[in-house]
mmCIF file with all atom_site columns, C-alpha atoms and ligand atoms in Angstrom:
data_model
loop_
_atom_site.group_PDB
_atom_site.id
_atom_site.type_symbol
_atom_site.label_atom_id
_atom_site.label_alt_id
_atom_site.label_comp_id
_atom_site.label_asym_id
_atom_site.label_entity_id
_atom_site.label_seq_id
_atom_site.pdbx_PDB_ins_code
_atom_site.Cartn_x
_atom_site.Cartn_y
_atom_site.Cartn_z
_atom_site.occupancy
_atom_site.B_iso_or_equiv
_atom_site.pdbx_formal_charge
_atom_site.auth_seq_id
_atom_site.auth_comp_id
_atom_site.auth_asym_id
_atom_site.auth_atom_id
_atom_site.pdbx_PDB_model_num
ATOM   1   C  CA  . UNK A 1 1   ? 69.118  55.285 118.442 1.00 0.00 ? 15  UNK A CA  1
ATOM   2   C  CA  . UNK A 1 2   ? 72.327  54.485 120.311 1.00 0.00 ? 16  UNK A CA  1
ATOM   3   C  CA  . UNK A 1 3   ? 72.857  54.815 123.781 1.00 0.00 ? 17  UNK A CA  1
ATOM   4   C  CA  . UNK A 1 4   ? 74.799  58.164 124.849 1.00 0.00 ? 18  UNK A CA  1
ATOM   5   C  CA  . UNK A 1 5   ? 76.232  56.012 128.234 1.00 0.00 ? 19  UNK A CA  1
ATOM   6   C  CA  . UNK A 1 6   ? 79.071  54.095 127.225 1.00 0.00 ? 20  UNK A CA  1
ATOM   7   C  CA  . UNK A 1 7   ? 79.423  50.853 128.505 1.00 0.00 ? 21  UNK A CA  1
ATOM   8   C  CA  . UNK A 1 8   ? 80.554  50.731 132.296 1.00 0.00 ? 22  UNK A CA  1
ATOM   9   C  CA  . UNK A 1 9   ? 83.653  48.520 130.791 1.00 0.00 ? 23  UNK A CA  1
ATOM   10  C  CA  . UNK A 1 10  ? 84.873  50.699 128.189 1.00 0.00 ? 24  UNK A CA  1
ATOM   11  C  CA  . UNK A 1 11  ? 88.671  51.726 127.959 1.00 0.00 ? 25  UNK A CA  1
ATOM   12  C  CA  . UNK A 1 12  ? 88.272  54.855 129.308 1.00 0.00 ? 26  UNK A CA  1
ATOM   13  C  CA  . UNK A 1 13  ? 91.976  55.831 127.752 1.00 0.00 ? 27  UNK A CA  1
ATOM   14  C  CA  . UNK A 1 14  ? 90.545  56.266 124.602 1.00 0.00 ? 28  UNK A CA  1
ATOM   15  C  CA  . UNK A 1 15  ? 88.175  58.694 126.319 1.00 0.00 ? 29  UNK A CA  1
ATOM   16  C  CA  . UNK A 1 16  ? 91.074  60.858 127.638 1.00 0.00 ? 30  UNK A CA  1
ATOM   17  C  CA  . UNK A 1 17  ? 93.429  60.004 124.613 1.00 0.00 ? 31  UNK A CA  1
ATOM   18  C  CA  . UNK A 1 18  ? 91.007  61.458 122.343 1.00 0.00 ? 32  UNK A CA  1
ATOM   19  C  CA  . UNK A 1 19  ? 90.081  64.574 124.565 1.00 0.00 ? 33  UNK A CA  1
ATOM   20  C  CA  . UNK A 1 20  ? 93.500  65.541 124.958 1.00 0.00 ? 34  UNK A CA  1
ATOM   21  C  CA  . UNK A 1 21  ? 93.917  65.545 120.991 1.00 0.00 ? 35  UNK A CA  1
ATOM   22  C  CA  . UNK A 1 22  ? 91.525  66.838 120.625 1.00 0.00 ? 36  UNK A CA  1
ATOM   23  C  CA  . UNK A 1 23  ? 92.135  69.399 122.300 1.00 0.00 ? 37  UNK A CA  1
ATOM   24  C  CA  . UNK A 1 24  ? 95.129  70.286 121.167 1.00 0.00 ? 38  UNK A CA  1
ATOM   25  C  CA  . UNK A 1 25  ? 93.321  70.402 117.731 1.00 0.00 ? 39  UNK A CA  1
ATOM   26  C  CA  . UNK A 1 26  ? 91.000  72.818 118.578 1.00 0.00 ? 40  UNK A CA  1
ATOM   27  C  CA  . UNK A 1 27  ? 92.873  75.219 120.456 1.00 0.00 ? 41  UNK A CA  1
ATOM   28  C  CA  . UNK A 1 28  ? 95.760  75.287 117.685 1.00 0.00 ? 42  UNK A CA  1
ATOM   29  C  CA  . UNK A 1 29  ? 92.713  76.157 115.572 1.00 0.00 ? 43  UNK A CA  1
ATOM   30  C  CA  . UNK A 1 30  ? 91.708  79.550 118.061 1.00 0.00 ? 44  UNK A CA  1
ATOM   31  C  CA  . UNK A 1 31  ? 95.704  80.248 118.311 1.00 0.00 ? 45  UNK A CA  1
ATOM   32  C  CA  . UNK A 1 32  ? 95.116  79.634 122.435 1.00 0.00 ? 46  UNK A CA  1
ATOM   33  C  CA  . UNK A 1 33  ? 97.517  78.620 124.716 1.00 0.00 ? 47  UNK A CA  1
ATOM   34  C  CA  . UNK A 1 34  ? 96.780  74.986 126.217 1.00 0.00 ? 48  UNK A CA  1
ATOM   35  C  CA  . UNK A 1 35  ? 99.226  75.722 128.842 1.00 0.00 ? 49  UNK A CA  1
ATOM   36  C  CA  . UNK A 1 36  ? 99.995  72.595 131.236 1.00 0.00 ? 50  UNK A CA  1
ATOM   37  C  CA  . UNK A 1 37  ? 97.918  73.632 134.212 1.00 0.00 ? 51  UNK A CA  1
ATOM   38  C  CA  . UNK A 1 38  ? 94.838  73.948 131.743 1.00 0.00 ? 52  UNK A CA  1
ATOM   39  C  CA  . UNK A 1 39  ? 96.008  70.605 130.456 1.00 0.00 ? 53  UNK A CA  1
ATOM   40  C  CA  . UNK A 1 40  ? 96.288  69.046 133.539 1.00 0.00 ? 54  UNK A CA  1
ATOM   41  C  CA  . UNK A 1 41  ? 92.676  70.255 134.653 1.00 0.00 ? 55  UNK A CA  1
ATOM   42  C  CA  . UNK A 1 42  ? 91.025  69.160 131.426 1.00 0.00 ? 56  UNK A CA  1
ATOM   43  C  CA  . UNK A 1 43  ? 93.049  65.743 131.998 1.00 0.00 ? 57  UNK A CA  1
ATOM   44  C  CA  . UNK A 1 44  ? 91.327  65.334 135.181 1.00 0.00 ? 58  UNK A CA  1
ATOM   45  C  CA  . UNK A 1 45  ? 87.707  66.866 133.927 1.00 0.00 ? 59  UNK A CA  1
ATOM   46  C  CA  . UNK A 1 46  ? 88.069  63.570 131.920 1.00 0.00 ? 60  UNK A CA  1
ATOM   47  C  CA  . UNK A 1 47  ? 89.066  61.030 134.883 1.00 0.00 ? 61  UNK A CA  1
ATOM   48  C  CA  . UNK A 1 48  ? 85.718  60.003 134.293 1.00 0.00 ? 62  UNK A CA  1
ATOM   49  C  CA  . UNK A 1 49  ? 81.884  60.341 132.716 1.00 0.00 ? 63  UNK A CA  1
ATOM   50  C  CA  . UNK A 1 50  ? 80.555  61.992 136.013 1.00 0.00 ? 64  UNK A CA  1
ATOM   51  C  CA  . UNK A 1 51  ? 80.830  65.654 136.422 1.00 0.00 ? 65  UNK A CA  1
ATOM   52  C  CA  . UNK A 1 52  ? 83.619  66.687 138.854 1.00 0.00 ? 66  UNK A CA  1
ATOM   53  C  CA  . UNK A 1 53  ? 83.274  69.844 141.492 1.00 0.00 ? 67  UNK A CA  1
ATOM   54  C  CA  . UNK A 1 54  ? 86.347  72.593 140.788 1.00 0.00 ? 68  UNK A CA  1
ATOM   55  C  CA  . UNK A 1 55  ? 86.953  71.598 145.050 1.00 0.00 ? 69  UNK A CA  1
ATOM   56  C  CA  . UNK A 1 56  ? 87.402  67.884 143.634 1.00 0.00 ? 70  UNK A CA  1
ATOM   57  C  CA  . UNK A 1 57  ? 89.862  68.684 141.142 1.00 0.00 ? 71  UNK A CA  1
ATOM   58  C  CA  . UNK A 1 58  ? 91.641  71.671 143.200 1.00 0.00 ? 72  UNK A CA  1
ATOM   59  C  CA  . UNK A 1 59  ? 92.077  68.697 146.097 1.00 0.00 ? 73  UNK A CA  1
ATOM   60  C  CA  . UNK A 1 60  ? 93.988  66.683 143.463 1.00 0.00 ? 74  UNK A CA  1
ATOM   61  C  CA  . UNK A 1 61  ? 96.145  69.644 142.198 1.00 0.00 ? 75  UNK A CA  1
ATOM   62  C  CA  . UNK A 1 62  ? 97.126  70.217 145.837 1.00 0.00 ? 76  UNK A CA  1
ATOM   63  C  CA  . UNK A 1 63  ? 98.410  66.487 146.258 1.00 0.00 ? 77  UNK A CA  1
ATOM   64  C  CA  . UNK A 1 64  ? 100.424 66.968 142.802 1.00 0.00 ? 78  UNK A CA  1
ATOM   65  C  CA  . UNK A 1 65  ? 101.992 69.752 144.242 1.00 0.00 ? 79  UNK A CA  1
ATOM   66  C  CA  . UNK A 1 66  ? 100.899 72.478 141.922 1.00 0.00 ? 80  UNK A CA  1
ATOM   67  C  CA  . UNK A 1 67  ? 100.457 76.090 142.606 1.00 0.00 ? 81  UNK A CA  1
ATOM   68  C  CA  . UNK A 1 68  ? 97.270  75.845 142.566 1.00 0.00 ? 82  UNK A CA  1
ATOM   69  C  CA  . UNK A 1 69  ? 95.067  78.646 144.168 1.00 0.00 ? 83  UNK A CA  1
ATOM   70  C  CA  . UNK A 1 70  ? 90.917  78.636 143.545 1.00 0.00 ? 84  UNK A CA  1
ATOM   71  C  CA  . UNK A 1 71  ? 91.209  81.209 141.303 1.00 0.00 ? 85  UNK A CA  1
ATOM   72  C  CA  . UNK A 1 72  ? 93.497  79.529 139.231 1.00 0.00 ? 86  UNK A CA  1
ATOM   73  C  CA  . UNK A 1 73  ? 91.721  76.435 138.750 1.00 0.00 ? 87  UNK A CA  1
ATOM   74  C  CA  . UNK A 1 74  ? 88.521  78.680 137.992 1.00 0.00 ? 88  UNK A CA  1
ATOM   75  C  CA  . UNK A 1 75  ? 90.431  80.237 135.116 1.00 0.00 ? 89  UNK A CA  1
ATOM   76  C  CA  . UNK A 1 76  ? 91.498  76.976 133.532 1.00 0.00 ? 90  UNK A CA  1
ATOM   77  C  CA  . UNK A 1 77  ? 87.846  75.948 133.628 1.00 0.00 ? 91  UNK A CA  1
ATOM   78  C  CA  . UNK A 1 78  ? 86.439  79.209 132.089 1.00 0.00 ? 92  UNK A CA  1
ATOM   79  C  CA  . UNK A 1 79  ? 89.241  79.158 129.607 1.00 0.00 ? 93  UNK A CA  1
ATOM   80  C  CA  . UNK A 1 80  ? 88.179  75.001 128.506 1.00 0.00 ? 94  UNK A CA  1
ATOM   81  C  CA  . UNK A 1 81  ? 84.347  75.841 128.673 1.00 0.00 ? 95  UNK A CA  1
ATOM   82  C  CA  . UNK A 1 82  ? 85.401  79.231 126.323 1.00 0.00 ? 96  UNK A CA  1
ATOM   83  C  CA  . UNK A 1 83  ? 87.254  76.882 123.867 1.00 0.00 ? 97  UNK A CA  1
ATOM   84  C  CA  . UNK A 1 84  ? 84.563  73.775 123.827 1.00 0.00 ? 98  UNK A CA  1
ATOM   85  C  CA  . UNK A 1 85  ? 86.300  71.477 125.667 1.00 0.00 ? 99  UNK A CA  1
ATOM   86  C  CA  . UNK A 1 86  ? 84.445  71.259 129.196 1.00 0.00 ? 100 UNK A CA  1
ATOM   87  C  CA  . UNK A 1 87  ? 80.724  71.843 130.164 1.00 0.00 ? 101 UNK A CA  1
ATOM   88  C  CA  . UNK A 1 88  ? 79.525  73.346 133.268 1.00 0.00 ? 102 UNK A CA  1
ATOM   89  C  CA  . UNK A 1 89  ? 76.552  71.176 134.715 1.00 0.00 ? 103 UNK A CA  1
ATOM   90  C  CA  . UNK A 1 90  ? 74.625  73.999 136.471 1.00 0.00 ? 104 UNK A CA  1
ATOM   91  C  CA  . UNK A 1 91  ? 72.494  71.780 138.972 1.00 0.00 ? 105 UNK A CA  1
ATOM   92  C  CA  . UNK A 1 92  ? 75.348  70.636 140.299 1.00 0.00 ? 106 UNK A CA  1
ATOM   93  C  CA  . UNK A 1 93  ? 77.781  73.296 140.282 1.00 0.00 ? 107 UNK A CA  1
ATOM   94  C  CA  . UNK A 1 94  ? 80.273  70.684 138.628 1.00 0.00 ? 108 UNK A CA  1
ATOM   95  C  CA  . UNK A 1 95  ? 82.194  70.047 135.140 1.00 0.00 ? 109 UNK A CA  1
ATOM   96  C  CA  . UNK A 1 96  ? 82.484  67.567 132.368 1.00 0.00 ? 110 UNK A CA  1
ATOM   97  C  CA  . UNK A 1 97  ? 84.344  66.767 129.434 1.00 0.00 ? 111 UNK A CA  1
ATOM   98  C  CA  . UNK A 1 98  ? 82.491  67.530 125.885 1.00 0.00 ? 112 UNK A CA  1
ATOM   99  C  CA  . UNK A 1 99  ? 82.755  64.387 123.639 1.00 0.00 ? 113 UNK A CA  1
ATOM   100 C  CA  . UNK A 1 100 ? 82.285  67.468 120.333 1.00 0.00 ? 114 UNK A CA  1
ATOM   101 C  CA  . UNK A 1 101 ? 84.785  69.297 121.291 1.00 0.00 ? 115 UNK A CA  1
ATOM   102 C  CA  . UNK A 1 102 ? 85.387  72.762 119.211 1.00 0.00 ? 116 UNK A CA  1
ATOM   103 C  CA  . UNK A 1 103 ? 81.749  72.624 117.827 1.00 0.00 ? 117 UNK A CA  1
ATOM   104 C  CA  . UNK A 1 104 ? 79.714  75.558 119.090 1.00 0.00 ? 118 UNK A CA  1
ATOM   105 C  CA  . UNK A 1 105 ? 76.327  73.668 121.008 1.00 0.00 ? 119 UNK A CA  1
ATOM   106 C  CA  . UNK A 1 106 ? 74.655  74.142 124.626 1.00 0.00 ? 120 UNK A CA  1
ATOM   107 C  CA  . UNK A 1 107 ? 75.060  71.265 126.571 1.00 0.00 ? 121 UNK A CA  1
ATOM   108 C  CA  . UNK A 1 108 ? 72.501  68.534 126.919 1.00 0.00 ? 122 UNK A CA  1
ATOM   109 C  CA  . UNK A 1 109 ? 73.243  65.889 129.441 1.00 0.00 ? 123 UNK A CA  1
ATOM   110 C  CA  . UNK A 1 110 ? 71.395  62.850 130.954 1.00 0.00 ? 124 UNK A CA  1
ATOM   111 C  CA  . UNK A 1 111 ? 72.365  62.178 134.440 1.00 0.00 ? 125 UNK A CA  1
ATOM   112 C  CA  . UNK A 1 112 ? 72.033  59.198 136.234 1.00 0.00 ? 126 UNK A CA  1
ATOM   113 C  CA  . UNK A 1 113 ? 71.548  60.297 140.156 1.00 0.00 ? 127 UNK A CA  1
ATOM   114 C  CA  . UNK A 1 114 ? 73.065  57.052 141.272 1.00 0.00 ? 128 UNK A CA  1
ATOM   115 C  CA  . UNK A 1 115 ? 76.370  56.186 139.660 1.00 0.00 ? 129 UNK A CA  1
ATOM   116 C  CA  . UNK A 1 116 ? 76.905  60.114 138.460 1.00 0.00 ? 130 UNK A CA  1
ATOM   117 C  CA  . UNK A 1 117 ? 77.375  59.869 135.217 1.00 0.00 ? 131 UNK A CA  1
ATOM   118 C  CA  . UNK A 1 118 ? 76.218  62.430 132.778 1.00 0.00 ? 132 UNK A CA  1
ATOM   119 C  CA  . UNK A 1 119 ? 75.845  61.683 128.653 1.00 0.00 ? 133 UNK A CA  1
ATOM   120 C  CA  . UNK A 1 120 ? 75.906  64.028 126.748 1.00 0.00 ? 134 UNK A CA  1
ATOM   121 C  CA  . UNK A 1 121 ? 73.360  64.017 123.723 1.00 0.00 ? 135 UNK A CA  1
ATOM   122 C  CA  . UNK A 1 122 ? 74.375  65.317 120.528 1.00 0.00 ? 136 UNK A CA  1
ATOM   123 C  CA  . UNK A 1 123 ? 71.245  67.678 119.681 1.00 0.00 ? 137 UNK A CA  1
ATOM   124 C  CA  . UNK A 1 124 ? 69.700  69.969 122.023 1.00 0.00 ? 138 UNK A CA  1
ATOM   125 C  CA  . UNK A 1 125 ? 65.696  68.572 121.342 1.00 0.00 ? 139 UNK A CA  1
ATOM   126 C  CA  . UNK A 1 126 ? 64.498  71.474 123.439 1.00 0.00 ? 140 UNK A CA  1
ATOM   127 C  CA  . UNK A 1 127 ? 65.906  74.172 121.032 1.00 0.00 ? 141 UNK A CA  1
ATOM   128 C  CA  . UNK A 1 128 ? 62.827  74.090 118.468 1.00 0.00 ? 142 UNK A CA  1
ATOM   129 C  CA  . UNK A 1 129 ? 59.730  74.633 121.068 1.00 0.00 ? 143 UNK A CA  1
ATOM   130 C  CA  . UNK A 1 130 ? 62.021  77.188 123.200 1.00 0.00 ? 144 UNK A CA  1
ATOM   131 C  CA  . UNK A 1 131 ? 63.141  79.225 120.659 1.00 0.00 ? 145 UNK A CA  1
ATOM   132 C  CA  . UNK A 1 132 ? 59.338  79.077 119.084 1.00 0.00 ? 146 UNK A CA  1
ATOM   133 C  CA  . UNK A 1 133 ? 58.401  80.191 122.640 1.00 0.00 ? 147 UNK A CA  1
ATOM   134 C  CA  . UNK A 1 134 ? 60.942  82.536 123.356 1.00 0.00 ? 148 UNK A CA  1
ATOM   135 C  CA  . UNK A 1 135 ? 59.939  84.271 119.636 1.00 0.00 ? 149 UNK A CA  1
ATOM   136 C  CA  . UNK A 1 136 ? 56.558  84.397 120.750 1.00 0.00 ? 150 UNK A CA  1
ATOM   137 C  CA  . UNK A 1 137 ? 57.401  86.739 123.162 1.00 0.00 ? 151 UNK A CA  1
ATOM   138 C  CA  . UNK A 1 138 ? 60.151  88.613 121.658 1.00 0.00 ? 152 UNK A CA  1
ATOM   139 C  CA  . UNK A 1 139 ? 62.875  87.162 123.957 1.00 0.00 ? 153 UNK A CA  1
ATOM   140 C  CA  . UNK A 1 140 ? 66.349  87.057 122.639 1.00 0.00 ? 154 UNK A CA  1
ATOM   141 C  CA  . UNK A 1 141 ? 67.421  83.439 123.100 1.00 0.00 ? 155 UNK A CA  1
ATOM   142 C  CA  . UNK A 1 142 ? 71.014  82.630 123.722 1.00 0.00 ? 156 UNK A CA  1
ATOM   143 C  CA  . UNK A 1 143 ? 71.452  79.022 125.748 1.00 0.00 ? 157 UNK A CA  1
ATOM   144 C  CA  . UNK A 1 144 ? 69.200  76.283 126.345 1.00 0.00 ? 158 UNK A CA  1
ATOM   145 C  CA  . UNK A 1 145 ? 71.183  73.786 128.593 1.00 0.00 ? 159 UNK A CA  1
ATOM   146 C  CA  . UNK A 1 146 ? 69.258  70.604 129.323 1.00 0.00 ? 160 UNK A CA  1
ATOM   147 C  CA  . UNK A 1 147 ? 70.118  68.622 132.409 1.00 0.00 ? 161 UNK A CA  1
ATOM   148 C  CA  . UNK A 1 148 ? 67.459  65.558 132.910 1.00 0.00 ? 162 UNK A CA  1
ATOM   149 C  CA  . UNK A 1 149 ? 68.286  63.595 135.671 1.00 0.00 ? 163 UNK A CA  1
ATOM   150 C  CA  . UNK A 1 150 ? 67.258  59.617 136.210 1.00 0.00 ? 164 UNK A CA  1
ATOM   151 C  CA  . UNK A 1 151 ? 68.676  56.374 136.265 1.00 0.00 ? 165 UNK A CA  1
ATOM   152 C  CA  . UNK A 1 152 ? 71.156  54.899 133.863 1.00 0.00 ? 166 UNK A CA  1
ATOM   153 C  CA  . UNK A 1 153 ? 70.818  50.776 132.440 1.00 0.00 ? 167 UNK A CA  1
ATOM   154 C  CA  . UNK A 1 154 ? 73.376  49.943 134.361 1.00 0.00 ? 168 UNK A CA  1
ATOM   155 C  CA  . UNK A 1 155 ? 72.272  51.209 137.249 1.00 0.00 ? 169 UNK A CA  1
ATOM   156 C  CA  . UNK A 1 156 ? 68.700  49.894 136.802 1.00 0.00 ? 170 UNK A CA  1
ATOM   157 C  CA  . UNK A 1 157 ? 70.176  46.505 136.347 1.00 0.00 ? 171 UNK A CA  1
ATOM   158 C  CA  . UNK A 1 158 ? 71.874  46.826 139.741 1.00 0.00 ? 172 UNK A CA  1
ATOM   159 C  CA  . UNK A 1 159 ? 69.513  47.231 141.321 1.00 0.00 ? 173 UNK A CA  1
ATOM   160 C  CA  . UNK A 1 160 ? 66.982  45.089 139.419 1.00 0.00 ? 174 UNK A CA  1
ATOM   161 C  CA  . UNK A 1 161 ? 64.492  47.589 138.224 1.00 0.00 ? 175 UNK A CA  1
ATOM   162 C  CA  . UNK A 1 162 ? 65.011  47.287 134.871 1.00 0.00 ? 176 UNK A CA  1
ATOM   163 C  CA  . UNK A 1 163 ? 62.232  47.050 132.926 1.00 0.00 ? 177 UNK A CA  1
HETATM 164 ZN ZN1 . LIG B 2 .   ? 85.262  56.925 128.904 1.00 0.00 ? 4   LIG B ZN1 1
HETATM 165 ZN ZN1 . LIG B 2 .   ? 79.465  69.221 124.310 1.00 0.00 ? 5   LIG B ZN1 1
HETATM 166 ZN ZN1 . LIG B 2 .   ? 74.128  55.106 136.676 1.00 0.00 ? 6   LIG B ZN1 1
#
């Protein structure tokens, strides 16, 4: 099995290149409008691997001198997560890019406390015994988001716990 962290040295432009397709892709796809503030927010969603606070990103729109009120920022965010493109990390009230954008999956992330990055696994391992569970007792499942939190290799090696 492959890592889901990507190497602390990798050319991230790829990483926003290929969102930004990508996302163009997909919402051609659901006839939505990727106007340029949504754009622009999904653009910096992807500055980097570690989940970014909407107060983060709306301090960034300020300095580019858009219009950019709370609520607006919270509709370009509800509008990516709606189309795929951006998860919401619940424990810490903060988003990240998806890396399957336009496929229809809960997110599961591992997050590394120290450095903040979260990678996101491509199947959901808790969906089997939940959904067993959650038939047991007659309970209508809809999302099983899995945030596990610990320390990346990188980080590990910083700090010379690796084991
Ligand atoms: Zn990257
Ligand atoms: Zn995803
Ligand atoms: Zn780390």
């Amino acid at each position: 099995m492959t890592s889901p962290f990507l190497h602390k040295g990798h050319d991230h432009s790829t990483c926003i290149q290929t969102a930004l397709d990508a996302a163009d892709v997909v919402c051609q796809s659901h006839k939505a409008r990727l106007t340029p503030i949504r754009r622009r927010v999904l653009e910096l969603v992807w500055q980097g691997h570690s989940p970014l606070g909407a107060y983060e990103l709306l301090k960034t729109l300020k300095t580019e001198g858009h219009n950019s009120a709370p609520p607006t920022i919270y509709r370009a965010l509800e509008f990516l997560i709606q189309q795929g493109l951006v998860h919401r990390i619940a424990s810490l009230n903060a988003y990240v890019g998806c890396n399957r954008p336009g496929e229809h999956h809960d997110g599961t992330f591992l997050i590394c406390h120290v450095c903040g990055t979260a990678a996101e696994i491509p199947d959901n391992p808790m969906w089997g015994p939940i959904s067993e569970m959650a038939q047991a007792g007659n309970f209508r499942l809809s999302h099983v988001n899995v945030e596990a939190v610990g320390e990346c290799a990188d980080c590990q090696r910083a700090t010379g716990q690796e084991s």
